[in-house]
């Protein structure tokens, strides 16, 4: 007898305890027969005033991730969706692979990370070589995102680190502010625009800007949930949140 509500798949979704965006975002993307089961990585909401503060905060998330993974695995999900992003980019492609491997060893099931999902999404669109991106991070973390993207075969043309001072402030960045950033990031020299930082609300805005600009605008929460669905063999197309979920 399978799970009555999650008869297709149970997905464990892991995100920082300060994150208020991942859970509602991914619930909107859930096809019938798939259920999401949220687990929070305990982390304080520190004030970041420097690159060093930001790295310390994301290191705390990394250190507490495995406890959240062990917790969610008690409901026996089929697969994990990692709703944190900065730490999945650290160390380039190999660092991302190593982090995912540690999670999967603890969980005993597969997992989708933000970093690999962004790369997979860019490849899914096809023909993308030059990208720009926005994050809520400090410059030190943007450098790690750029390293990962370039090791994955893309050229980073421009990036904007919003330098949000604490984790909960990330969810307060307005669509109008993000539209200004996207205008700066876009140009004829850019094939696609990417957003990282899972507490930055960009799912709807990315879809809006993609339609407006005629090029991929990829929100990390969309990419990670899409990657998880496809990894589980679920090919449902979900309308209203951009071409990635609707067409690929």
Coordinates of N, CA and C in Angstrom, one line a residue:
X1 N 0.9 -1.2 0.0 CA 0.0 0.0 0.0 C 0.9 1.2 0.0
X2 N 0.7 2.1 -1.0 CA 1.5 3.3 -1.1 C 0.9 4.4 -0.2
X3 N 1.6 5.5 -0.1 CA 1.1 6.7 0.6 C -0.2 7.2 -0.1
X4 N -1.2 7.5 0.6 CA -2.5 7.8 0.1 C -2.4 9.2 -0.7
X5 N -1.8 10.2 -0.2 CA -1.7 11.5 -0.8 C -0.4 11.5 -1.8
X6 N 0.7 11.0 -1.3 CA 1.9 11.0 -2.1 C 2.1 9.7 -2.9
X7 N 1.1 9.3 -3.6 CA 1.1 8.0 -4.3 C 2.1 7.9 -5.4
X8 N 2.6 9.1 -5.9 CA 3.6 9.1 -6.9 C 5.0 9.2 -6.3
X9 N 5.2 10.2 -5.5 CA 6.4 10.4 -4.8 C 6.2 11.3 -3.5
X10 N 7.0 10.9 -2.5 CA 7.2 11.8 -1.3 C 8.5 12.5 -1.5
X11 N 8.5 13.8 -1.4 CA 9.7 14.6 -1.6 C 10.0 15.3 -0.2
X12 N 11.2 15.0 0.3 CA 11.7 15.8 1.5 C 12.3 17.1 1.0
X13 N 11.9 18.2 1.5 CA 12.4 19.5 1.2 C 13.1 20.1 2.4
X14 N 14.4 20.4 2.2 CA 15.3 20.8 3.3 C 15.7 22.3 3.0
X15 N 15.5 23.1 4.0 CA 15.9 24.6 3.8 C 16.2 25.2 5.2
X16 N 16.9 26.3 5.2 CA 17.2 26.9 6.5 C 16.0 27.3 7.3
X17 N 16.1 27.3 8.6 CA 15.0 27.6 9.4 C 14.5 29.1 9.3
X18 N 15.4 29.9 8.8 CA 15.0 31.3 8.5 C 14.3 31.6 7.2
X19 N 14.2 30.5 6.4 CA 13.7 30.7 5.0 C 12.2 30.6 5.0
X20 N 11.6 31.7 4.4 CA 10.1 31.7 4.3 C 9.6 31.6 2.9
X21 N 10.5 31.4 1.9 CA 10.1 31.4 0.5 C 10.0 30.0 -0.1
X22 N 11.0 29.2 0.2 CA 11.1 27.8 -0.4 C 9.8 27.0 -0.2
X23 N 9.3 27.0 1.0 CA 8.1 26.1 1.2 C 6.9 26.5 0.4
X24 N 6.5 27.8 0.4 CA 5.3 28.2 -0.4 C 5.6 28.1 -1.9
X25 N 6.9 28.4 -2.3 CA 7.2 28.3 -3.7 C 7.0 26.8 -4.2
X26 N 7.6 25.9 -3.5 CA 7.6 24.5 -4.0 C 6.3 23.8 -3.8
X27 N 5.5 24.3 -2.9 CA 4.1 23.8 -2.8 C 3.3 24.1 -4.0
X28 N 3.5 25.3 -4.6 CA 2.8 25.7 -5.8 C 3.1 24.8 -7.0
X29 N 4.3 24.3 -7.0 CA 4.8 23.5 -8.1 C 4.5 22.0 -8.1
X30 N 3.9 21.6 -7.0 CA 3.7 20.2 -6.7 C 2.6 19.6 -7.6
X31 N 2.9 18.6 -8.4 CA 1.8 17.9 -9.2 C 1.0 17.0 -8.3
X32 N -0.2 16.7 -8.8 CA -1.0 15.7 -8.1 C -0.3 14.4 -7.8
X33 N -0.4 13.9 -6.6 CA 0.2 12.6 -6.3 C 1.6 12.8 -5.8
X34 N 2.1 14.0 -5.7 CA 3.4 14.3 -5.1 C 3.2 15.1 -3.9
X35 N 3.9 14.8 -2.8 CA 3.7 15.6 -1.6 C 5.1 16.0 -1.1
X36 N 5.2 17.3 -0.5 CA 6.4 17.8 0.0 C 6.4 17.8 1.5
X37 N 7.5 17.4 2.0 CA 7.7 17.2 3.5 C 8.9 18.0 4.0
X38 N 8.6 19.1 4.7 CA 9.6 20.2 4.9 C 10.4 19.9 6.2
X39 N 11.7 20.1 6.1 CA 12.6 20.0 7.2 C 13.5 21.2 7.3
X40 N 13.6 21.8 8.5 CA 14.3 23.0 8.6 C 15.7 22.8 9.2
X41 N 16.7 23.4 8.5 CA 18.1 23.4 9.0 C 18.2 24.6 10.1
X42 N 18.4 24.2 11.3 CA 18.5 25.2 12.3 C 19.6 26.2 12.1
X43 N 19.3 27.5 12.1 CA 20.3 28.5 11.9 C 19.8 29.8 12.5
X44 N 20.7 30.5 13.2 CA 20.3 31.8 13.7 C 20.2 32.8 12.5
X45 N 19.6 34.0 12.8 CA 19.4 35.0 11.8 C 20.4 36.1 12.1
X46 N 21.7 35.9 11.7 CA 22.8 36.8 12.1 C 22.8 38.1 11.2
X47 N 23.4 39.1 11.7 CA 23.6 40.3 10.8 C 25.0 40.1 10.2
X48 N 24.9 40.2 8.8 CA 26.2 40.1 8.0 C 26.6 41.4 7.6
X49 N 27.8 41.8 8.0 CA 28.4 43.1 7.6 C 29.6 43.0 6.7
X50 N 30.0 41.8 6.4 CA 31.2 41.6 5.6 C 31.2 40.2 4.9
X51 N 32.1 40.0 4.0 CA 32.3 38.7 3.4 C 32.5 37.7 4.4
X52 N 33.3 37.9 5.4 CA 33.6 37.0 6.4 C 32.4 36.5 7.2
X53 N 31.5 37.5 7.5 CA 30.3 37.2 8.2 C 29.4 36.3 7.4
X54 N 29.3 36.6 6.1 CA 28.5 35.8 5.2 C 29.0 34.4 5.1
X55 N 30.2 34.2 5.0 CA 30.8 32.8 4.9 C 30.5 32.1 6.2
X56 N 30.7 32.8 7.3 CA 30.4 32.1 8.6 C 29.0 31.7 8.7
X57 N 28.0 32.5 8.3 CA 26.6 32.2 8.3 C 26.3 31.0 7.4
X58 N 26.8 30.9 6.2 CA 26.5 29.8 5.3 C 27.2 28.5 5.8
X59 N 28.4 28.7 6.5 CA 29.1 27.5 7.0 C 28.2 26.9 8.1
X60 N 27.5 27.7 8.9 CA 26.6 27.2 9.9 C 25.5 26.4 9.3
X61 N 25.0 26.9 8.2 CA 23.9 26.1 7.5 C 24.5 24.8 7.0
X62 N 25.7 24.8 6.5 CA 26.3 23.5 6.0 C 26.4 22.5 7.1
X63 N 26.9 23.0 8.3 CA 27.2 22.1 9.4 C 25.9 21.5 10.0
X64 N 24.7 22.2 9.9 CA 23.5 21.7 10.4 C 22.6 21.0 9.4
X65 N 23.0 20.9 8.2 CA 22.2 20.3 7.1 C 21.9 18.9 7.4
X66 N 22.9 18.1 7.9 CA 22.7 16.7 8.0 C 21.7 16.3 9.1
X67 N 21.6 17.1 10.1 CA 20.6 16.9 11.1 C 19.2 17.0 10.5
X68 N 19.0 18.0 9.7 CA 17.7 18.2 9.0 C 17.4 17.1 8.1
X69 N 18.4 16.6 7.4 CA 18.3 15.5 6.5 C 17.8 14.2 7.3
X70 N 18.5 14.0 8.4 CA 18.1 12.8 9.2 C 16.7 12.9 9.7
X71 N 16.3 14.1 10.1 CA 14.9 14.3 10.6 C 13.9 14.0 9.5
X72 N 14.1 14.6 8.3 CA 13.0 14.4 7.3 C 13.0 12.9 6.8
X73 N 14.1 12.2 6.9 CA 14.1 10.9 6.4 C 13.3 9.9 7.3
X74 N 12.8 10.4 8.4 CA 12.0 9.5 9.3 C 10.6 9.4 8.7
X75 N 10.2 10.2 7.7 CA 8.9 10.0 7.0 C 9.1 9.2 5.7
X76 N 10.3 8.8 5.5 CA 10.6 7.9 4.4 C 10.3 8.5 3.0
X77 N 10.8 9.7 2.7 CA 10.6 10.3 1.4 C 11.4 9.5 0.4
X78 N 11.0 9.6 -0.9 CA 11.7 8.9 -2.0 C 12.9 9.7 -2.5
X79 N 12.9 11.0 -2.2 CA 13.9 11.9 -2.8 C 14.0 13.2 -2.0
X80 N 15.2 13.8 -2.1 CA 15.3 15.1 -1.4 C 15.5 16.3 -2.3
X81 N 14.9 17.4 -1.9 CA 15.1 18.7 -2.7 C 15.8 19.6 -1.7
X82 N 17.0 20.1 -2.0 CA 17.8 20.9 -1.1 C 17.5 22.4 -1.4
X83 N 16.7 23.0 -0.5 CA 16.3 24.4 -0.7 C 17.2 25.4 -0.1
X84 N 18.5 25.1 -0.2 CA 19.5 26.1 0.2 C 20.5 26.2 -1.0
X85 N 21.1 27.3 -1.2 CA 21.8 27.4 -2.5 C 23.3 27.7 -2.3
X86 N 23.7 28.7 -1.5 CA 25.1 29.2 -1.5 C 26.0 28.0 -1.3
X87 N 25.8 27.2 -0.3 CA 26.8 26.1 0.0 C 26.9 25.1 -1.1
X88 N 25.9 25.0 -1.9 CA 25.9 24.0 -3.0 C 26.8 24.5 -4.2
X89 N 27.2 25.8 -4.2 CA 28.1 26.3 -5.2 C 29.6 26.3 -4.7
X90 N 29.8 26.2 -3.4 CA 31.1 26.4 -2.9 C 32.1 25.3 -3.4
X91 N 33.3 25.7 -3.8 CA 34.3 24.7 -4.2 C 34.1 24.3 -5.7
X92 N 33.4 25.0 -6.4 CA 33.2 24.7 -7.8 C 32.4 23.4 -8.1
X93 N 32.5 22.9 -9.2 CA 31.8 21.6 -9.6 C 32.1 20.5 -8.6
X94 N 33.4 20.3 -8.3 CA 33.7 19.2 -7.5 C 33.2 19.4 -6.0
X95 N 33.3 20.6 -5.5 CA 32.7 20.9 -4.2 C 31.2 20.7 -4.2
X96 N 30.5 21.0 -5.2 CA 29.1 20.7 -5.3 C 28.8 19.2 -5.3
X97 N 29.6 18.5 -6.1 CA 29.4 17.0 -6.1 C 29.7 16.4 -4.8
X98 N 30.7 16.9 -4.1 CA 31.1 16.3 -2.8 C 30.0 16.6 -1.8
X99 N 29.4 17.8 -1.8 CA 28.4 18.1 -0.8 C 27.1 17.2 -1.1
X100 N 26.8 17.1 -2.3 CA 25.6 16.3 -2.7 C 25.9 14.8 -2.2
X101 N 27.1 14.3 -2.4 CA 27.4 13.0 -2.1 C 27.2 12.7 -0.6
X102 N 27.7 13.7 0.2 CA 27.5 13.6 1.7 C 26.0 13.5 2.1
X103 N 25.2 14.4 1.5 CA 23.8 14.4 1.8 C 23.2 13.0 1.4
X104 N 23.5 12.5 0.3 CA 22.9 11.3 -0.2 C 23.4 10.1 0.6
X105 N 24.6 10.1 1.1 CA 25.1 9.1 2.0 C 24.3 9.0 3.3
X106 N 24.0 10.2 3.8 CA 23.2 10.3 5.1 C 21.8 9.9 4.8
X107 N 21.2 10.3 3.7 CA 19.8 10.1 3.4 C 19.5 8.7 2.9
X108 N 20.4 8.2 2.1 CA 20.1 6.9 1.5 C 19.2 7.0 0.3
X109 N 18.9 8.2 -0.1 CA 18.1 8.5 -1.4 C 18.8 9.6 -2.1
X110 N 18.4 9.8 -3.4 CA 19.0 10.9 -4.2 C 18.5 12.2 -3.7
X111 N 19.2 13.3 -4.2 CA 18.9 14.6 -3.9 C 19.2 15.6 -5.1
X112 N 18.5 16.6 -5.1 CA 18.7 17.7 -6.1 C 19.3 18.9 -5.4
X113 N 20.4 19.5 -5.8 CA 20.9 20.7 -5.2 C 20.7 21.9 -6.2
X114 N 20.7 23.1 -5.6 CA 20.5 24.3 -6.3 C 21.5 24.5 -7.4
X115 N 22.8 24.2 -7.1 CA 23.9 24.4 -8.1 C 23.7 23.5 -9.3
X116 N 23.6 22.3 -9.1 CA 23.4 21.3 -10.3 C 22.2 21.6 -11.0
X117 N 21.1 22.0 -10.3 CA 19.8 22.3 -11.0 C 19.9 23.5 -11.9
X118 N 20.6 24.5 -11.5 CA 20.8 25.7 -12.3 C 21.5 25.3 -13.6
X119 N 22.6 24.5 -13.5 CA 23.4 24.1 -14.6 C 22.5 23.2 -15.6
X120 N 21.8 22.3 -15.0 CA 20.9 21.4 -15.8 C 19.8 22.2 -16.5
X121 N 19.3 23.2 -15.8 CA 18.3 24.1 -16.5 C 18.8 24.9 -17.6
X122 N 20.0 25.4 -17.5 CA 20.6 26.2 -18.6 C 20.9 25.3 -19.8
X123 N 21.4 24.0 -19.5 CA 21.6 23.1 -20.6 C 20.3 22.7 -21.2
X124 N 19.2 22.6 -20.4 CA 17.9 22.2 -21.0 C 17.4 23.2 -22.0
X125 N 17.6 24.4 -21.8 CA 17.2 25.4 -22.8 C 18.0 25.3 -24.1
X126 N 19.2 25.0 -23.9 CA 20.1 24.8 -25.1 C 20.6 26.1 -25.7
X127 N 21.8 26.1 -26.2 CA 22.4 27.3 -26.8 C 22.8 28.4 -25.9
X128 N 22.8 28.2 -24.6 CA 23.2 29.2 -23.7 C 24.7 29.2 -23.4
X129 N 25.4 30.3 -23.6 CA 26.8 30.3 -23.3 C 27.2 31.4 -22.3
X130 N 26.5 32.6 -22.4 CA 26.8 33.7 -21.6 C 25.7 34.1 -20.7
X131 N 25.9 34.2 -19.4 CA 24.9 34.4 -18.4 C 25.3 35.5 -17.5
X132 N 24.2 36.0 -16.8 CA 24.4 37.0 -15.7 C 23.6 36.5 -14.6
X133 N 23.9 36.9 -13.3 CA 23.1 36.4 -12.2 C 23.0 37.4 -11.1
X134 N 21.9 37.3 -10.3 CA 21.7 38.1 -9.1 C 21.6 37.1 -7.9
X135 N 22.1 37.6 -6.8 CA 22.0 36.8 -5.5 C 21.8 37.8 -4.4
X136 N 21.3 37.3 -3.2 CA 21.3 38.1 -2.0 C 22.6 38.1 -1.3
X137 N 23.6 37.4 -1.8 CA 24.9 37.2 -1.1 C 25.8 38.4 -1.1
X138 N 27.0 38.1 -0.4 CA 28.1 39.1 -0.5 C 29.0 38.7 -1.6
X139 N 29.9 39.5 -2.0 CA 30.8 39.2 -3.2 C 31.5 37.9 -3.1
X140 N 32.0 37.6 -1.9 CA 32.8 36.3 -1.8 C 32.0 35.1 -2.2
X141 N 30.7 35.1 -2.0 CA 29.8 34.0 -2.4 C 29.5 34.1 -3.8
X142 N 29.3 35.3 -4.4 CA 29.1 35.4 -5.8 C 30.3 34.9 -6.6
X143 N 31.5 35.0 -6.1 CA 32.7 34.5 -6.7 C 32.6 33.0 -6.8
X144 N 32.0 32.3 -5.8 CA 31.9 30.9 -5.8 C 30.8 30.5 -6.8
X145 N 29.7 31.2 -7.0 CA 28.7 30.9 -8.0 C 29.3 31.1 -9.4
X146 N 30.1 32.2 -9.6 CA 30.7 32.4 -10.9 C 31.7 31.2 -11.2
X147 N 32.5 30.8 -10.2 CA 33.4 29.7 -10.4 C 32.6 28.4 -10.9
X148 N 31.5 28.1 -10.2 CA 30.7 26.9 -10.5 C 30.2 27.0 -11.9
X149 N 29.6 28.2 -12.3 CA 29.0 28.3 -13.6 C 30.1 28.2 -14.7
X150 N 31.2 28.8 -14.5 CA 32.3 28.8 -15.5 C 32.9 27.4 -15.6
X151 N 33.0 26.7 -14.5 CA 33.4 25.3 -14.6 C 32.4 24.4 -15.3
X152 N 31.1 24.8 -15.3 CA 30.0 24.1 -15.9 C 29.9 24.5 -17.4
X153 N 30.8 25.4 -17.9 CA 30.8 25.7 -19.3 C 30.2 27.0 -19.7
X154 N 29.8 27.8 -18.8 CA 29.2 29.1 -19.1 C 30.2 30.3 -18.8
X155 N 30.0 31.4 -19.5 CA 30.7 32.6 -19.2 C 29.8 33.5 -18.4
X156 N 30.3 34.0 -17.3 CA 29.5 35.0 -16.5 C 29.9 36.4 -17.0
X157 N 28.9 37.1 -17.5 CA 29.1 38.5 -18.0 C 29.0 39.5 -16.9
X158 N 28.0 39.4 -16.1 CA 27.7 40.4 -15.0 C 27.1 39.6 -13.8
X159 N 27.2 40.2 -12.6 CA 26.5 39.7 -11.5 C 26.3 40.8 -10.5
X160 N 25.2 40.6 -9.7 CA 24.9 41.6 -8.6 C 24.7 40.9 -7.3
X161 N 25.6 41.2 -6.3 CA 25.4 40.7 -5.0 C 24.6 41.7 -4.2
X162 N 23.4 41.4 -3.8 CA 22.5 42.3 -3.1 C 23.0 42.6 -1.7
X163 N 23.8 41.8 -1.1 CA 24.4 42.0 0.2 C 23.3 42.2 1.3
X164 N 22.3 41.3 1.3 CA 21.3 41.4 2.4 C 22.0 41.1 3.7
X165 N 21.6 41.9 4.7 CA 22.3 41.9 6.0 C 21.9 40.8 6.9
X166 N 20.8 40.2 6.7 CA 20.5 39.0 7.5 C 19.6 38.1 6.6
X167 N 19.5 36.8 7.0 CA 18.7 35.9 6.2 C 17.3 36.2 6.0
X168 N 16.6 36.8 7.0 CA 15.2 37.1 6.8 C 15.0 38.3 6.0
X169 N 16.0 39.2 5.9 CA 15.9 40.3 5.0 C 15.8 39.9 3.5
X170 N 16.3 38.8 3.2 CA 16.4 38.3 1.8 C 14.9 38.3 1.2
X171 N 14.0 37.8 2.0 CA 12.6 37.6 1.6 C 11.9 39.0 1.5
X172 N 12.6 40.1 1.9 CA 11.9 41.4 1.9 C 12.4 42.2 0.6
X173 N 13.2 41.6 -0.2 CA 13.6 42.3 -1.4 C 12.4 42.4 -2.4
X174 N 12.1 43.6 -2.8 CA 10.8 43.7 -3.6 C 11.0 43.4 -5.0
X175 N 9.9 43.0 -5.7 CA 9.9 42.8 -7.1 C 10.4 44.0 -7.9
X176 N 10.1 45.2 -7.5 CA 10.6 46.4 -8.2 C 12.1 46.6 -8.1
X177 N 12.6 46.3 -7.0 CA 14.1 46.3 -6.8 C 14.7 45.2 -7.8
X178 N 14.1 44.1 -7.8 CA 14.7 43.0 -8.6 C 14.5 43.3 -10.1
X179 N 13.4 44.0 -10.5 CA 13.3 44.4 -11.9 C 14.4 45.4 -12.3
X180 N 14.8 46.3 -11.4 CA 15.9 47.2 -11.7 C 17.2 46.3 -11.9
X181 N 17.4 45.4 -11.0 CA 18.6 44.5 -11.1 C 18.7 43.8 -12.5
X182 N 17.5 43.2 -12.8 CA 17.4 42.4 -14.1 C 17.7 43.3 -15.3
X183 N 17.2 44.5 -15.2 CA 17.5 45.5 -16.3 C 19.0 45.7 -16.4
X184 N 19.7 45.8 -15.3 CA 21.2 46.0 -15.3 C 21.8 44.7 -15.8
X185 N 21.3 43.5 -15.5 CA 22.0 42.3 -15.8 C 21.8 41.9 -17.3
X186 N 20.7 42.4 -17.9 CA 20.4 42.0 -19.3 C 21.2 42.8 -20.3
X187 N 21.2 42.3 -21.5 CA 21.8 43.0 -22.6 C 22.0 42.0 -23.7
X188 N 22.4 42.5 -24.9 CA 22.6 41.7 -26.0 C 23.7 40.7 -25.9
X189 N 24.6 40.9 -24.9 CA 25.7 40.0 -24.6 C 25.4 38.9 -23.7
X190 N 24.1 38.8 -23.3 CA 23.7 37.8 -22.3 C 22.6 36.9 -22.9
X191 N 22.8 35.6 -22.7 CA 21.9 34.6 -23.3 C 20.8 34.2 -22.2
X192 N 21.1 34.3 -21.0 CA 20.2 33.9 -19.9 C 20.5 34.7 -18.6
X193 N 19.5 34.9 -17.8 CA 19.7 35.5 -16.5 C 19.3 34.5 -15.4
X194 N 20.1 34.4 -14.4 CA 19.9 33.4 -13.3 C 19.7 34.1 -12.0
X195 N 18.9 33.6 -11.1 CA 18.7 34.1 -9.8 C 19.1 32.9 -8.8
X196 N 20.0 33.2 -7.9 CA 20.3 32.2 -6.8 C 20.0 32.9 -5.5
X197 N 19.9 32.0 -4.4 CA 19.5 32.5 -3.1 C 18.0 32.1 -2.9
X198 N 17.8 31.0 -2.2 CA 16.4 30.4 -2.2 C 15.4 31.2 -1.4
X199 N 15.8 32.2 -0.6 CA 14.9 33.0 0.2 C 14.5 34.3 -0.6
X200 N 15.1 34.4 -1.8 CA 14.8 35.6 -2.6 C 13.6 35.2 -3.5
X201 N 12.5 35.9 -3.4 CA 11.2 35.5 -4.1 C 11.3 36.0 -5.6
X202 N 11.5 35.0 -6.4 CA 11.7 35.3 -7.8 C 10.9 34.4 -8.8
X203 N 10.2 33.4 -8.3 CA 9.5 32.5 -9.2 C 8.6 33.2 -10.2
X204 N 7.7 34.0 -9.7 CA 6.7 34.8 -10.5 C 7.4 35.8 -11.4
X205 N 8.4 36.5 -10.8 CA 9.1 37.6 -11.5 C 9.9 37.0 -12.6
X206 N 10.6 35.9 -12.4 CA 11.4 35.3 -13.4 C 10.5 34.9 -14.6
X207 N 9.3 34.4 -14.4 CA 8.4 34.0 -15.5 C 8.0 35.3 -16.2
X208 N 7.7 36.4 -15.5 CA 7.3 37.6 -16.1 C 8.4 38.2 -17.0
X209 N 9.6 38.2 -16.4 CA 10.8 38.8 -17.2 C 11.2 37.9 -18.3
X210 N 11.0 36.6 -18.2 CA 11.3 35.7 -19.3 C 10.4 36.0 -20.5
X211 N 9.1 36.2 -20.2 CA 8.2 36.5 -21.3 C 8.5 37.9 -21.9
X212 N 8.9 38.8 -21.1 CA 9.1 40.2 -21.5 C 10.4 40.3 -22.4
X213 N 11.4 39.5 -22.0 CA 12.7 39.7 -22.6 C 13.0 38.7 -23.7
X214 N 12.2 37.6 -23.7 CA 12.4 36.6 -24.8 C 13.7 35.8 -24.6
X215 N 14.1 35.6 -23.4 CA 15.3 34.8 -23.1 C 15.1 34.1 -21.7
X216 N 15.8 33.1 -21.4 CA 15.6 32.4 -20.2 C 15.9 33.3 -19.0
X217 N 15.0 33.3 -18.0 CA 15.2 33.9 -16.7 C 14.9 32.9 -15.7
X218 N 15.9 32.4 -15.0 CA 15.7 31.1 -14.2 C 15.8 31.4 -12.7
X219 N 14.7 31.1 -12.0 CA 14.7 31.2 -10.5 C 15.2 29.9 -10.0
X220 N 16.0 30.0 -8.9 CA 16.6 28.7 -8.4 C 15.6 27.8 -7.8
X221 N 14.6 28.3 -7.2 CA 13.6 27.4 -6.6 C 12.8 26.6 -7.7
X222 N 12.5 27.3 -8.8 CA 11.9 26.6 -9.9 C 12.9 25.5 -10.5
X223 N 14.1 25.9 -10.7 CA 15.1 25.0 -11.2 C 15.3 23.7 -10.3
X224 N 15.3 23.9 -9.0 CA 15.6 22.8 -8.1 C 14.4 21.9 -8.1
X225 N 13.2 22.4 -8.0 CA 12.1 21.5 -8.0 C 11.9 20.8 -9.3
X226 N 12.1 21.5 -10.4 CA 12.0 20.9 -11.7 C 13.0 19.7 -11.8
X227 N 14.2 20.0 -11.4 CA 15.3 19.0 -11.4 C 14.8 17.7 -10.6
X228 N 14.3 18.0 -9.4 CA 13.8 16.8 -8.6 C 12.7 16.0 -9.2
X229 N 11.7 16.7 -9.8 CA 10.6 16.0 -10.4 C 11.2 15.2 -11.6
X230 N 12.0 15.7 -12.4 CA 12.5 15.0 -13.6 C 13.4 13.8 -13.1
X231 N 14.2 14.0 -12.0 CA 15.0 12.9 -11.5 C 14.2 11.8 -11.0
X232 N 13.0 12.1 -10.6 CA 12.0 11.1 -10.1 C 11.2 10.5 -11.2
X233 N 11.4 10.9 -12.4 CA 10.6 10.4 -13.5 C 9.3 11.0 -13.7
X234 N 9.0 12.1 -13.0 CA 7.8 12.8 -13.1 C 7.9 13.9 -14.2
X235 N 7.2 13.8 -15.3 CA 7.4 14.6 -16.5 C 6.2 15.6 -16.6
X236 N 5.4 15.8 -15.6 CA 4.3 16.7 -15.7 C 4.8 18.1 -16.0
X237 N 4.1 18.8 -16.9 CA 4.4 20.2 -17.2 C 3.5 21.1 -16.4
X238 N 4.1 22.0 -15.7 CA 3.4 22.9 -14.8 C 3.4 24.3 -15.4
X239 N 2.2 24.9 -15.7 CA 2.1 26.2 -16.3 C 2.2 27.3 -15.3
X240 N 2.5 28.5 -15.8 CA 2.4 29.7 -15.0 C 3.7 30.1 -14.3
X241 N 4.7 29.3 -14.3 CA 6.0 29.6 -13.6 C 7.2 29.6 -14.5
X242 N 7.0 29.9 -15.7 CA 8.1 30.0 -16.6 C 8.3 28.7 -17.5
X243 N 9.1 28.9 -18.6 CA 9.2 27.8 -19.6 C 9.8 26.5 -19.0
X244 N 10.7 26.6 -18.0 CA 11.4 25.5 -17.6 C 10.4 24.4 -17.1
X245 N 9.5 24.8 -16.2 CA 8.5 23.8 -15.7 C 7.4 23.5 -16.8
X246 N 7.2 24.4 -17.7 CA 6.1 24.3 -18.6 C 6.5 23.5 -19.9
X247 N 7.8 23.5 -20.2 CA 8.2 22.9 -21.5 C 9.2 21.8 -21.4
X248 N 10.0 21.8 -20.4 CA 11.1 20.8 -20.3 C 10.9 19.7 -19.3

